[in-house]
Amino acid sequence: MHEESQSREEWSTSVCSLVAAELRRGASRGILTEEEAHQLTSRFLVLLDQALDLPSFRVNPGPANPWGAAAR
């Protein structure tokens, strides 16, 4: 069970990073604002949490968002 949870978490982190990178690219091209990209990424994290039941997103909500301060 632990390995399954870890692989789901690794997969979700990878997918979220991909989505965040695309949103950053869209913001840099003026397709959407940085605030919109941040909001979309945050909403996507909620969907992942609900779909995969990943406790790390609830325990550490700040660092899980790749659009956060480190990405700016």
GROMACS .gro file of C-alpha atoms in nm:
model
   72
    1MET     CA    1   0.000   0.000   0.000
    2HIS     CA    2   0.284   0.239   0.083
    3GLU     CA    3   0.448   0.182  -0.257
    4GLU     CA    4   0.118   0.243  -0.436
    5SER     CA    5   0.063   0.567  -0.244
    6GLN     CA    6   0.418   0.680  -0.319
    7SER     CA    7   0.387   0.604  -0.692
    8ARG     CA    8   0.055   0.795  -0.705
    9GLU     CA    9   0.221   1.087  -0.531
   10GLU     CA   10   0.519   1.079  -0.769
   11TRP     CA   11   0.285   1.064  -1.070
   12SER     CA   12   0.071   1.349  -0.942
   13THR     CA   13   0.376   1.564  -0.870
   14SER     CA   14   0.500   1.507  -1.223
   15VAL     CA   15   0.161   1.588  -1.378
   16CYS     CA   16   0.120   1.897  -1.162
   17SER     CA   17   0.467   2.020  -1.259
   18LEU     CA   18   0.381   1.971  -1.626
   19VAL     CA   19   0.054   2.164  -1.588
   20ALA     CA   20   0.230   2.441  -1.395
   21ALA     CA   21   0.498   2.470  -1.663
   22GLU     CA   22   0.233   2.504  -1.933
   23LEU     CA   23   0.048   2.765  -1.729
   24ARG     CA   24   0.372   2.960  -1.674
   25ARG     CA   25   0.435   2.945  -2.049
   26GLY     CA   26   0.084   3.078  -2.111
   27ALA     CA   27   0.137   3.359  -1.862
   28SER     CA   28   0.471   3.452  -2.017
   29ARG     CA   29   0.301   3.478  -2.357
   30GLY     CA   30   0.020   3.693  -2.221
   31ILE     CA   31  -0.249   3.430  -2.272
   32LEU     CA   32  -0.343   3.450  -1.904
   33THR     CA   33  -0.221   3.647  -1.604
   34GLU     CA   34   0.012   3.508  -1.340
   35GLU     CA   35  -0.273   3.528  -1.090
   36GLU     CA   36  -0.497   3.322  -1.319
   37ALA     CA   37  -0.221   3.065  -1.367
   38HIS     CA   38  -0.168   3.042  -0.992
   39GLN     CA   39  -0.541   3.000  -0.930
   40LEU     CA   40  -0.569   2.729  -1.197
   41THR     CA   41  -0.273   2.542  -1.050
   42SER     CA   42  -0.422   2.561  -0.701
   43ARG     CA   43  -0.754   2.427  -0.827
   44PHE     CA   44  -0.575   2.147  -1.009
   45LEU     CA   45  -0.406   2.048  -0.681
   46VAL     CA   46  -0.748   2.021  -0.517
   47LEU     CA   47  -0.866   1.793  -0.798
   48LEU     CA   48  -0.559   1.572  -0.760
   49ASP     CA   49  -0.608   1.555  -0.386
   50GLN     CA   50  -0.971   1.453  -0.425
   51ALA     CA   51  -0.903   1.202  -0.702
   52LEU     CA   52  -0.598   1.034  -0.552
   53ASP     CA   53  -0.643   1.101  -0.179
   54LEU     CA   54  -0.286   1.221  -0.129
   55PRO     CA   55  -0.231   1.329   0.232
   56SER     CA   56   0.089   1.523   0.150
   57PHE     CA   57  -0.115   1.790  -0.031
   58ARG     CA   58  -0.315   1.850   0.286
   59VAL     CA   59  -0.017   1.838   0.523
   60ASN     CA   60   0.206   2.070   0.315
   61PRO     CA   61  -0.030   2.281   0.101
   62GLY     CA   62   0.224   2.556   0.026
   63PRO     CA   63   0.520   2.367  -0.124
   64ALA     CA   64   0.293   2.134  -0.322
   65ASN     CA   65   0.200   2.422  -0.553
   66PRO     CA   66   0.479   2.449  -0.812
   67TRP     CA   67   0.355   2.795  -0.904
   68GLY     CA   68   0.457   2.921  -0.558
   69ALA     CA   69   0.739   3.155  -0.463
   70ALA     CA   70   1.015   2.916  -0.574
   71ALA     CA   71   0.882   2.913  -0.931
   72ARG     CA   72   0.862   3.291  -0.962
   0.00000   0.00000   0.00000
